[in-house]
XYZ file of C-alpha atoms in Angstrom:
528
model
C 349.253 18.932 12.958
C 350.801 17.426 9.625
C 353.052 19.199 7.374
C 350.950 17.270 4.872
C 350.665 18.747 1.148
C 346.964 17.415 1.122
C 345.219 15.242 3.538
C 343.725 12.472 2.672
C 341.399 11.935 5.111
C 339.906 15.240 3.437
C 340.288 14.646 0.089
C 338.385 10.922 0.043
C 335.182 12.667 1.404
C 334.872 14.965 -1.558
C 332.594 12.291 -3.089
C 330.004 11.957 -0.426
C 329.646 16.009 -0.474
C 328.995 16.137 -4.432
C 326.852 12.855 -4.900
C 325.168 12.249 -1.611
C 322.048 10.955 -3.273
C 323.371 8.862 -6.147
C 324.118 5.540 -6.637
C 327.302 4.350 -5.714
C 327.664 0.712 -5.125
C 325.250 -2.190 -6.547
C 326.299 -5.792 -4.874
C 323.921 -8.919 -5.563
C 320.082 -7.440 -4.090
C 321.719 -4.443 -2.583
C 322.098 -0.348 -3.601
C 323.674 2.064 -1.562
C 324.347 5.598 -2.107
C 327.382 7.829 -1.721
C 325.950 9.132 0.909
C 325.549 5.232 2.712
C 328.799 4.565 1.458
C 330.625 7.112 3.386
C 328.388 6.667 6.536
C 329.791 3.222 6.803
C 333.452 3.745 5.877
C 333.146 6.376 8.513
C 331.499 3.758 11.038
C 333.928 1.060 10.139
C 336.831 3.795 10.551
C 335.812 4.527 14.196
C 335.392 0.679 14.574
C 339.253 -0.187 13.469
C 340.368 3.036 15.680
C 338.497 1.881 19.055
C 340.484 -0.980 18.529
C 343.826 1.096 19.212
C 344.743 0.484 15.701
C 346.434 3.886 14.383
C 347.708 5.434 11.325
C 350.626 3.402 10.197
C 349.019 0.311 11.322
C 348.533 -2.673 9.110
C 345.588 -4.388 7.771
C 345.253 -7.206 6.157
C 342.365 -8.298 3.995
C 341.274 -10.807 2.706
C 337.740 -10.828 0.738
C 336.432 -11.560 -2.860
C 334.617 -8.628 -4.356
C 332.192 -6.846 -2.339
C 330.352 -3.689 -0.976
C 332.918 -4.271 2.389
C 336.047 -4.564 0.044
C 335.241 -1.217 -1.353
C 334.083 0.495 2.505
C 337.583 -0.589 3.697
C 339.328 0.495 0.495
C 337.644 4.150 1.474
C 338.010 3.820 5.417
C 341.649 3.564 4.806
C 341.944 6.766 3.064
C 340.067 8.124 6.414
C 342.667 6.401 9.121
C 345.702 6.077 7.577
C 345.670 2.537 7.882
C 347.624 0.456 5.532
C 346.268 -2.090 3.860
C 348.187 -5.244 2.925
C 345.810 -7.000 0.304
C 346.378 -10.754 -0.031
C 345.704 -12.934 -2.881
C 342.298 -14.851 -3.089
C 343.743 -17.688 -4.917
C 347.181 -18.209 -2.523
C 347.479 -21.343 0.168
C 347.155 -20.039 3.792
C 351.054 -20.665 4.002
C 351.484 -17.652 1.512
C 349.160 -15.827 3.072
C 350.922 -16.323 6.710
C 354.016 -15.884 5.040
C 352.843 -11.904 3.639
C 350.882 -11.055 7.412
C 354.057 -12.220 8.619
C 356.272 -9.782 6.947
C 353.830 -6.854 7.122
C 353.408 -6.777 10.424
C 349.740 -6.773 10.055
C 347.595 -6.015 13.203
C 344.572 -6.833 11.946
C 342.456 -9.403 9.197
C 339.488 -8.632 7.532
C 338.209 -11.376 5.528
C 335.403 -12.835 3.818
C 333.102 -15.655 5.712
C 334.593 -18.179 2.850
C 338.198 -17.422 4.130
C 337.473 -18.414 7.723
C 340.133 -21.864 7.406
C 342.929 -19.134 6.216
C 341.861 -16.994 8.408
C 342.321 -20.167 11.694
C 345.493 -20.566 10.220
C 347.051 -17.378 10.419
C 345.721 -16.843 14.007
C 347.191 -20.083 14.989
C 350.415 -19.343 13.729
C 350.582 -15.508 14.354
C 349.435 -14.357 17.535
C 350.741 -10.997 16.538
C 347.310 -10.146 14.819
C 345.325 -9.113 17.455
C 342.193 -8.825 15.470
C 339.754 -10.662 12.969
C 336.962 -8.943 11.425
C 334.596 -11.172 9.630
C 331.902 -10.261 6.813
C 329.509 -12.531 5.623
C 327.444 -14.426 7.945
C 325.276 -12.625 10.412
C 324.066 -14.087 13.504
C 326.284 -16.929 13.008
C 329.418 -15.843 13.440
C 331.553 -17.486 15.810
C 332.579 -15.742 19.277
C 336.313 -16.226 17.760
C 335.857 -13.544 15.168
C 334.671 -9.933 15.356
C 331.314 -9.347 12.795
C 332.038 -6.788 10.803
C 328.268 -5.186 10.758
C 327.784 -5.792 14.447
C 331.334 -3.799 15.111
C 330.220 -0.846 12.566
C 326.478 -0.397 14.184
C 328.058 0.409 17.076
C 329.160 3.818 16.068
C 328.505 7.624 14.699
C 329.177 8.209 11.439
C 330.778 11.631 11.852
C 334.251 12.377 9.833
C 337.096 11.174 11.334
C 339.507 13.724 13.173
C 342.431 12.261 11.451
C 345.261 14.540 9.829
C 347.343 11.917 7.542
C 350.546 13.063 5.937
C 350.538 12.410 2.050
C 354.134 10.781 2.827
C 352.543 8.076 5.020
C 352.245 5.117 3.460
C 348.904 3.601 2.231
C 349.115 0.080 1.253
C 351.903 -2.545 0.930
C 351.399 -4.783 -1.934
C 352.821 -7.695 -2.631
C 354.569 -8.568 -5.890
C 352.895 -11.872 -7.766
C 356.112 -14.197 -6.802
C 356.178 -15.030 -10.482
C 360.118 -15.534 -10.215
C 360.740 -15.696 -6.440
C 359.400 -14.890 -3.015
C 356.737 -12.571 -3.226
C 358.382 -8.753 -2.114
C 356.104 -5.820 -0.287
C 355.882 -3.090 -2.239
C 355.419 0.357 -0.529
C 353.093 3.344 -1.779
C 352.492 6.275 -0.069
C 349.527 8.688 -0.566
C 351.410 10.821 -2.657
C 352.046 7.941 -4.957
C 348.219 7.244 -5.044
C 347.831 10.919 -5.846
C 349.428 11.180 -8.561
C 348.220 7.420 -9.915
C 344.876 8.964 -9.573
C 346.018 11.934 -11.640
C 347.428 10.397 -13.889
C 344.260 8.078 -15.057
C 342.078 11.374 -15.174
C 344.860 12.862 -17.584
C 344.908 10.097 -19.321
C 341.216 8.921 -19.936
C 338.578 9.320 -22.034
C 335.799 11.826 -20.717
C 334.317 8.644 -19.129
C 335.141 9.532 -15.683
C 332.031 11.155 -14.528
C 328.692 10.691 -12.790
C 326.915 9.420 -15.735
C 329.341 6.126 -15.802
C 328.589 2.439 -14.879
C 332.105 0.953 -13.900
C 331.605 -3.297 -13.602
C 334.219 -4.466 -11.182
C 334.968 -7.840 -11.796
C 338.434 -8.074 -11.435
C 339.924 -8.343 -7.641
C 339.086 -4.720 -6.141
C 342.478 -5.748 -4.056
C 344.801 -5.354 -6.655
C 344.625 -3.111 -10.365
C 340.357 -3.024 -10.854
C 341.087 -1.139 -7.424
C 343.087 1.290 -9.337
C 339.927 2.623 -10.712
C 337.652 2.314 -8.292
C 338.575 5.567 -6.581
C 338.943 7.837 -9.515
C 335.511 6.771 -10.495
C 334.479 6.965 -6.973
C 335.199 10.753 -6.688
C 334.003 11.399 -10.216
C 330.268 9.891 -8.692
C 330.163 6.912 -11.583
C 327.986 4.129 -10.480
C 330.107 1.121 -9.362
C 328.350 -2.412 -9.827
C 330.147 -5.248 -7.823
C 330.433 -8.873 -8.768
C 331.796 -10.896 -6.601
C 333.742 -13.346 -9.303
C 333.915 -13.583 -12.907
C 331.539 -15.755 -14.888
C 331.029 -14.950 -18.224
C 326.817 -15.549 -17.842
C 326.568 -13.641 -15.287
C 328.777 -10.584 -16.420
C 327.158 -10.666 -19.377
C 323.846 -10.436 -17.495
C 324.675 -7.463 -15.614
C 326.000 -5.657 -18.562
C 322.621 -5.372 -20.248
C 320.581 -5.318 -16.879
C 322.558 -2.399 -15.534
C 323.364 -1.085 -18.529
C 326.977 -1.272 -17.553
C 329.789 1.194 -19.619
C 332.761 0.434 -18.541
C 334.727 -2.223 -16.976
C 338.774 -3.851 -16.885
C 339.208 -7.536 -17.728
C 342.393 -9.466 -18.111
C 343.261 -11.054 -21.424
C 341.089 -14.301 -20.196
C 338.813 -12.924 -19.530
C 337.666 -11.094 -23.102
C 338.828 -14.530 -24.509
C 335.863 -16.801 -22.284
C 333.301 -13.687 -22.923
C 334.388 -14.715 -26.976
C 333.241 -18.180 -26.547
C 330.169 -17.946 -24.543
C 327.261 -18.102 -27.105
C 325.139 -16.165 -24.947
C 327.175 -13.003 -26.300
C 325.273 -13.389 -29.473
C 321.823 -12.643 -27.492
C 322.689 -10.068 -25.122
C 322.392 -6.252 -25.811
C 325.857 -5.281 -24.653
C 325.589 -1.726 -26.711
C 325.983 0.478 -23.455
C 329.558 -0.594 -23.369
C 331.758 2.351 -24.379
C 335.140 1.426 -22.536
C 336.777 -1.903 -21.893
C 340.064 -1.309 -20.253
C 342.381 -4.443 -20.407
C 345.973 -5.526 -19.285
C 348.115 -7.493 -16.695
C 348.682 -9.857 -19.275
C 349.471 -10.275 -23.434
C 346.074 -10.721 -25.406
C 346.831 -13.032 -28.134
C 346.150 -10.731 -31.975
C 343.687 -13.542 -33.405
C 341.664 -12.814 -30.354
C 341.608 -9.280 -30.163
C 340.639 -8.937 -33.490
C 337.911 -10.805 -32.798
C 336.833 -9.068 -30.380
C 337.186 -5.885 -31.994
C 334.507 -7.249 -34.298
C 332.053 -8.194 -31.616
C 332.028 -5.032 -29.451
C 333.733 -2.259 -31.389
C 336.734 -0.048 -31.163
C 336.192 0.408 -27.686
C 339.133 -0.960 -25.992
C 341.687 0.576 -24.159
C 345.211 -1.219 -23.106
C 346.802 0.419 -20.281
C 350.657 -1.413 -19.072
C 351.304 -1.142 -15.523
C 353.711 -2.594 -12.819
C 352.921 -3.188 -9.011
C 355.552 -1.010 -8.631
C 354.162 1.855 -10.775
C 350.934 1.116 -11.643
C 348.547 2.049 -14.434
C 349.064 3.657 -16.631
C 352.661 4.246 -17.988
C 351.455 3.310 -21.492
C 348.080 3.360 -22.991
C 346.884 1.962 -26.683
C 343.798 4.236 -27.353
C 340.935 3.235 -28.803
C 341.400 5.136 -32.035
C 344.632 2.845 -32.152
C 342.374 -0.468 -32.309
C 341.693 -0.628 -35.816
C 342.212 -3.959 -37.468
C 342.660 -2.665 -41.204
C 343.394 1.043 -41.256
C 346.938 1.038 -42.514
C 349.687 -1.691 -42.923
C 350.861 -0.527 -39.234
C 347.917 -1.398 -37.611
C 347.985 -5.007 -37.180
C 351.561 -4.470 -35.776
C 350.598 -1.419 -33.163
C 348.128 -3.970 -31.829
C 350.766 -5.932 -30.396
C 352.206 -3.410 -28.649
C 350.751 -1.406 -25.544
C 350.669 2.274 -26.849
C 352.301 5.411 -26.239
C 353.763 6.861 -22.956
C 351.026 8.325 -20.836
C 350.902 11.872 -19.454
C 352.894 11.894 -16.047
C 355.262 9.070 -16.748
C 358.718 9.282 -17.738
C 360.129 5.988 -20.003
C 363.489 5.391 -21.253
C 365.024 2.064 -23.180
C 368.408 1.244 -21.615
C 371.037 -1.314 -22.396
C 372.655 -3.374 -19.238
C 375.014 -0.544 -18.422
C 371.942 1.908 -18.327
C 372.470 3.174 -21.635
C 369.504 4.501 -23.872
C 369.219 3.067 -27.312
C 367.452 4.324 -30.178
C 364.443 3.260 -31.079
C 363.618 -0.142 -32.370
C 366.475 -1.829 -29.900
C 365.115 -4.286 -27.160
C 366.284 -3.304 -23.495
C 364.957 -2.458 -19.966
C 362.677 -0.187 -19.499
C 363.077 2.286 -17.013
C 360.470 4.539 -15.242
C 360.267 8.036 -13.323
C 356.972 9.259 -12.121
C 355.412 10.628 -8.715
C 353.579 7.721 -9.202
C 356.267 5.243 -8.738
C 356.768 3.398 -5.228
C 359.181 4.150 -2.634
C 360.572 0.932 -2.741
C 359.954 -3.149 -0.853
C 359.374 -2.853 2.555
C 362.059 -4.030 4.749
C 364.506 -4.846 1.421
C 366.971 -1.759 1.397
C 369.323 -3.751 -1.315
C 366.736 -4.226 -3.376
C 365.114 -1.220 -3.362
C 368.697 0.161 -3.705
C 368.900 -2.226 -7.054
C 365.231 -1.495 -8.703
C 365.108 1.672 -7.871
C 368.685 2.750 -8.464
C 369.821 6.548 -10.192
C 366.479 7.781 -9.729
C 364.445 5.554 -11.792
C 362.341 2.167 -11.736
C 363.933 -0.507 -13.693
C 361.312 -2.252 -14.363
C 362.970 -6.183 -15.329
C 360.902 -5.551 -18.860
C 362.359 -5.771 -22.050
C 360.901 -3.584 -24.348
C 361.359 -1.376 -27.391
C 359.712 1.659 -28.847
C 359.339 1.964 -33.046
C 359.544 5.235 -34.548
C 356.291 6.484 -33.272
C 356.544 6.170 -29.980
C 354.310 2.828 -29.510
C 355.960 0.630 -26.979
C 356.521 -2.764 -27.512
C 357.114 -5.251 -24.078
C 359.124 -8.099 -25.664
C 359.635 -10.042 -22.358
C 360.471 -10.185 -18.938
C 363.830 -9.767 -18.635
C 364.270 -12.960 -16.304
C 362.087 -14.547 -18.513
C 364.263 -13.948 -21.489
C 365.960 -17.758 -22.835
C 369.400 -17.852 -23.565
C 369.724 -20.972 -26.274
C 373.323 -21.836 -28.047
C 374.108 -18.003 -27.401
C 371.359 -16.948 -29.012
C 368.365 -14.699 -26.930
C 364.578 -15.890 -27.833
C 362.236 -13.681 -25.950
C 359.313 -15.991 -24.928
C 356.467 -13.494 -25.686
C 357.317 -13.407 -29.245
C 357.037 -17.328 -29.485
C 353.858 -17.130 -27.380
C 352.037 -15.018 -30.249
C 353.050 -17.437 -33.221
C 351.407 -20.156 -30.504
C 348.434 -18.374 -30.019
C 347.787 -17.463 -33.198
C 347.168 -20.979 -33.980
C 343.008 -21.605 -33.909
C 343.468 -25.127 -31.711
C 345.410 -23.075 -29.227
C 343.551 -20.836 -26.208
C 346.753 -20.044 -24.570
C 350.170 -20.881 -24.145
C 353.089 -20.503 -21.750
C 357.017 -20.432 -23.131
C 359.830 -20.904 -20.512
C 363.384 -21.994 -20.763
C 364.414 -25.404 -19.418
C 368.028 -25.891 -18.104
C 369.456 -28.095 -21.233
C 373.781 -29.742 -21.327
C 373.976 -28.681 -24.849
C 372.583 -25.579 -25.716
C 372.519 -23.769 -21.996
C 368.501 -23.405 -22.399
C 365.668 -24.821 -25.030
C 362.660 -23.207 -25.595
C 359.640 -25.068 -24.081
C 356.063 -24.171 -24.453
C 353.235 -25.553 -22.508
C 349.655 -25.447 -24.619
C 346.060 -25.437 -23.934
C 344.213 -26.246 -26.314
C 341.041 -24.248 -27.282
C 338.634 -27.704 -26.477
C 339.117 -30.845 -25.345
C 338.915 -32.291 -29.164
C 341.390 -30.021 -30.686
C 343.829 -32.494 -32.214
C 347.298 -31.121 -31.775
C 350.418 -32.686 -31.639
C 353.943 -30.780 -30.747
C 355.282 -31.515 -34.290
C 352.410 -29.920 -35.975
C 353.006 -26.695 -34.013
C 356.417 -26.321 -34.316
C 355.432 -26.931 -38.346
C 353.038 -24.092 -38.069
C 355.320 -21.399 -36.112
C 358.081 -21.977 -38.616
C 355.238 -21.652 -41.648
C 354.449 -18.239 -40.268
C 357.894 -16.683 -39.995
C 359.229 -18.008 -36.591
C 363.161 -18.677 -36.917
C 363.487 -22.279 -36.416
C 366.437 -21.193 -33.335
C 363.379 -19.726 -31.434
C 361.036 -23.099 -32.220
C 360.472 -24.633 -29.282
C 362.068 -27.800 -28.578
C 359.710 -29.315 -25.936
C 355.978 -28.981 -25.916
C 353.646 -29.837 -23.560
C 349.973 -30.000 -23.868
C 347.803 -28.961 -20.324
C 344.236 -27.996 -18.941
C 344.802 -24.985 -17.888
C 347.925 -22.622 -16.899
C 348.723 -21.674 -12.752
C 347.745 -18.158 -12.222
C 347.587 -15.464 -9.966
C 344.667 -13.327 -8.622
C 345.487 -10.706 -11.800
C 345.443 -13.873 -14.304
C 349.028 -13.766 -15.111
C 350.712 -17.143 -15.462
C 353.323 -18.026 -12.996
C 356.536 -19.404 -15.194
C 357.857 -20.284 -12.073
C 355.727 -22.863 -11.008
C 355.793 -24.069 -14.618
C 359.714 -24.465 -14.622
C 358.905 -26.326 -11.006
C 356.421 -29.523 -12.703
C 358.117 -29.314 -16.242
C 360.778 -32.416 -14.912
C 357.511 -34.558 -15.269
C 356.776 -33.492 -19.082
C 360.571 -34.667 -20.083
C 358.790 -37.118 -22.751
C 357.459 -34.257 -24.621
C 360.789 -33.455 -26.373
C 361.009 -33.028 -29.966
């Protein structure tokens, strides 16, 4: 028997035994209840356990949003299985790469992952076992079907006893500045995430709700699936994000909550179907994973109300650690308010936050430095790195690699990554800030800023643009003009400008500078 504090295994059924009869999950022509739910986590638990998989045991997955995404997200809870979610949008060498390192067992994938999915088997006979979802009677005899396997069994409880020390998934940083690292959380971390988001939201957390998952389940809408789950909310499933079709669902299912990233509230903004859709059942949009340019916000502010709700978050330490509240997105309340919406609120409840110089230092408010972190919520560290866990995680708190400052009110402001940070003739220019004078500009959607290895001056600023249509007529000099116009010191205008289609991204839509820094040797013409 465990010398658990709690046991999961327990604790994820409460939902089932409160809302048996409501709905729980609606995905494309299909609703199932909490009670269905629950019967075929349990089924697909006994399933992955007659396989000789056991607690501790990894599992991959690999799956756009679905009803199976969420089953397995609750069967783990039941088994003690850890999941090692993999990112929709990475090549199958990434992918190998992360099943590789986990040690997974097992794949579960989507039917349009089936080439990844020969890949990995070819290359890692380690993973004994691949569970597909998705296409019925013709499957192929190489793969198990996932609804075949989970008719074959009872959907009694699991007799599983899982310490809250075990671990629960391994999740991979985005590889935004190197190779991606596994980060480990426990169920004790997940406990307290989960506690944290109920002391920290709204009274929106209840049975009454109507959460849209659009973002990957896999990674932060996942976050919130479970302390909506056990709160009975309705959870609607769609599979990708299109703005039509969210839009759609909004006013068919009378949807009232949801996360998007920054992109996503900026494509809702420009599809003019938004003008003819009755999106008044909304009463939360959380957002984050990403800056949201002012212009933009404000604008959508306008359209759908003061009901947004910024929440910062790390895969290390995940949401929230800061929240901007509603009340605090107000466009013209005070002369403070158009500042505050740049930054990404107060502390939340169960976090711990200081400022610190490079010796560790705290400084007083209004100083850029790292912030640091301390929380049961914070992971135990990267699986199979003990340097850098010892680094990150040294003296008892996270440091985080953001720079950041706090004003005199206790709103946090991130100013940059800290690798992301350009050194130029001595001088630091933190590429956020020049991001928001770019985006600010009405021909610009988004924009990227890195720092490009330069003889003279160490670094130069260089931003990569795309523009809001394909006629915007913009030219390098004219925004360099405009950013010095608006208050941008000329040291922080960039010196190289590129213009682009689009920006690389990972599955939570934030842009990988890396792989920017990587092509930017074939823009060398665009210097100013």
């Amino acid at each position: 028997m465990s010398t658990a504090l709690f046991n999961p295994s327990a604790f994820i059924r409460i939902a089932s035994e409160h809302y048996p009869n409501q709905t729980c999950i609606t995905y494309k022509d299909h609703r199932f209840t909490y009670r269905q739910i629950n019967s075929r986590a349990n089924r697909l638990a006994h399933a992955l356990l007659d396989l000789r998989l056991k607690t501790g045991d990894r599992i991959a997955t690999l799956q756009y949003n679905c009803n199976q995404s969420f089953e397995l997200i609750v069967a783990a809870w039941k088994t003690g299985l850890v999941m090692v979610p993999l990112n929709t949008r990475d090549s199958v060498q990434q992918h190998i790469a992360i099943v590789q390192d986990s040690e997974a067992s097992a794949l579960i994938f989507g039917k349009e992952f089936e080439e990844n999915a020969v890949g990995i088997r070819r290359r890692l006979p380690t993973v004994s076992f691949f569970i597909c979802h998705g296409r019925g009677s013709e499957i192929q005899s190489d793969w198990i079907d996932y609804e075949t396997c989970i008719d074959r069994f009872a959907d009694g409880e699991p007799d599983i006893d899982i310490a809250d020390t075990s671990l629960c998934r391994i999740a991979y940083t985005s590889g935004t500045t190197g190779t991606p690292r596994g980060v480990m959380m426990t169920y004790r971390n997940r406990m307290a995430q989960i506690a944290n988001v109920f002391m920290n939201a709204d009274r929106l957390i209840n049975k009454n709700e109507v959460f849209l998952h659009v973002a990957p389940l896999t990674h932060a809408a996942g976050y919130y699936a479970i302390p909506f789950y056990l709160k009975g909310s309705h959870h609607v499933i769609l599979d990708k994000f299109d703005t039509r079709k969210f839009l759609e669902t909004v006013e068919r299912e009378k949807v009232t909550c949801t996360l998007l990233v920054p992109t996503m509230i900026i494509m809702l903004l420009q599809d003019e179907s938004l003008k003819h859709t009755n999106i008044s059942s909304l009463k939360r949009i959380f957002y984050g994973t990403a800056p949201m340019p002012l212009d933009k916000l404000n604008s959508a502010i306008e359209i759908f109300g003061p009901i947004f709700r910024q929440n910062y978050g790390l895969t290390e330490s995940v949401q929230p650690l800061a929240a901007l509240l509603p009340e605090d997105h107000v466009i013209c309340e005070n002369e403070k308010s158009p500042q505050r919406l740049r930054s990404t609120g107060k502390r939340a409840l169960g976090t711990e936050m200081r400022i610190v110089d490079d010796n560790d230092a705290d400084l007083p408010s209004g100083e850029v430095g790292e912030i640091l972190l301390r929380g049961f919520h914070v992971s135990t560290g990267y699986y199979k790195l003990p340097e850098e866990t010892a680094e990150t995680y040294r003296s008892g708190w996270l440091h985080t690699g953001d720079l950041g400052r706090l004003d005199e009110d206790g709103f946090l402001y991130i100013v940059d990554r800290k690798k992301d940070m350009i050194i130029s003739g001595g001088f630091n220019i933190y590429s956020r800030e020049v991001e928001n004078f770019l985006d600010s500009h009405p021909g610009v959607l988004e924009s990227a800023v890195v720092g490009l290895p330069d003889e003279k001056w160490g670094e130069i600023c260089a931003a990569f643009i795309v523009p809001k249509d394909d006629d915007a007529q913009l030219n390098g000099a004219d925004l360099a003009d405009f950013c010095i116009r608006n208050g941008l010191p000329k040291y922080k205008v960039p010196k190289f400008i590129s213009f682009c289609s689009s920006l690389p991204k990972n599955e939570n839509n934030k842009v990988i500078k890396k792989e920017i820094k990587e092509v930017a040797h074939n823009f060398k013409n665009c210097l100013l």
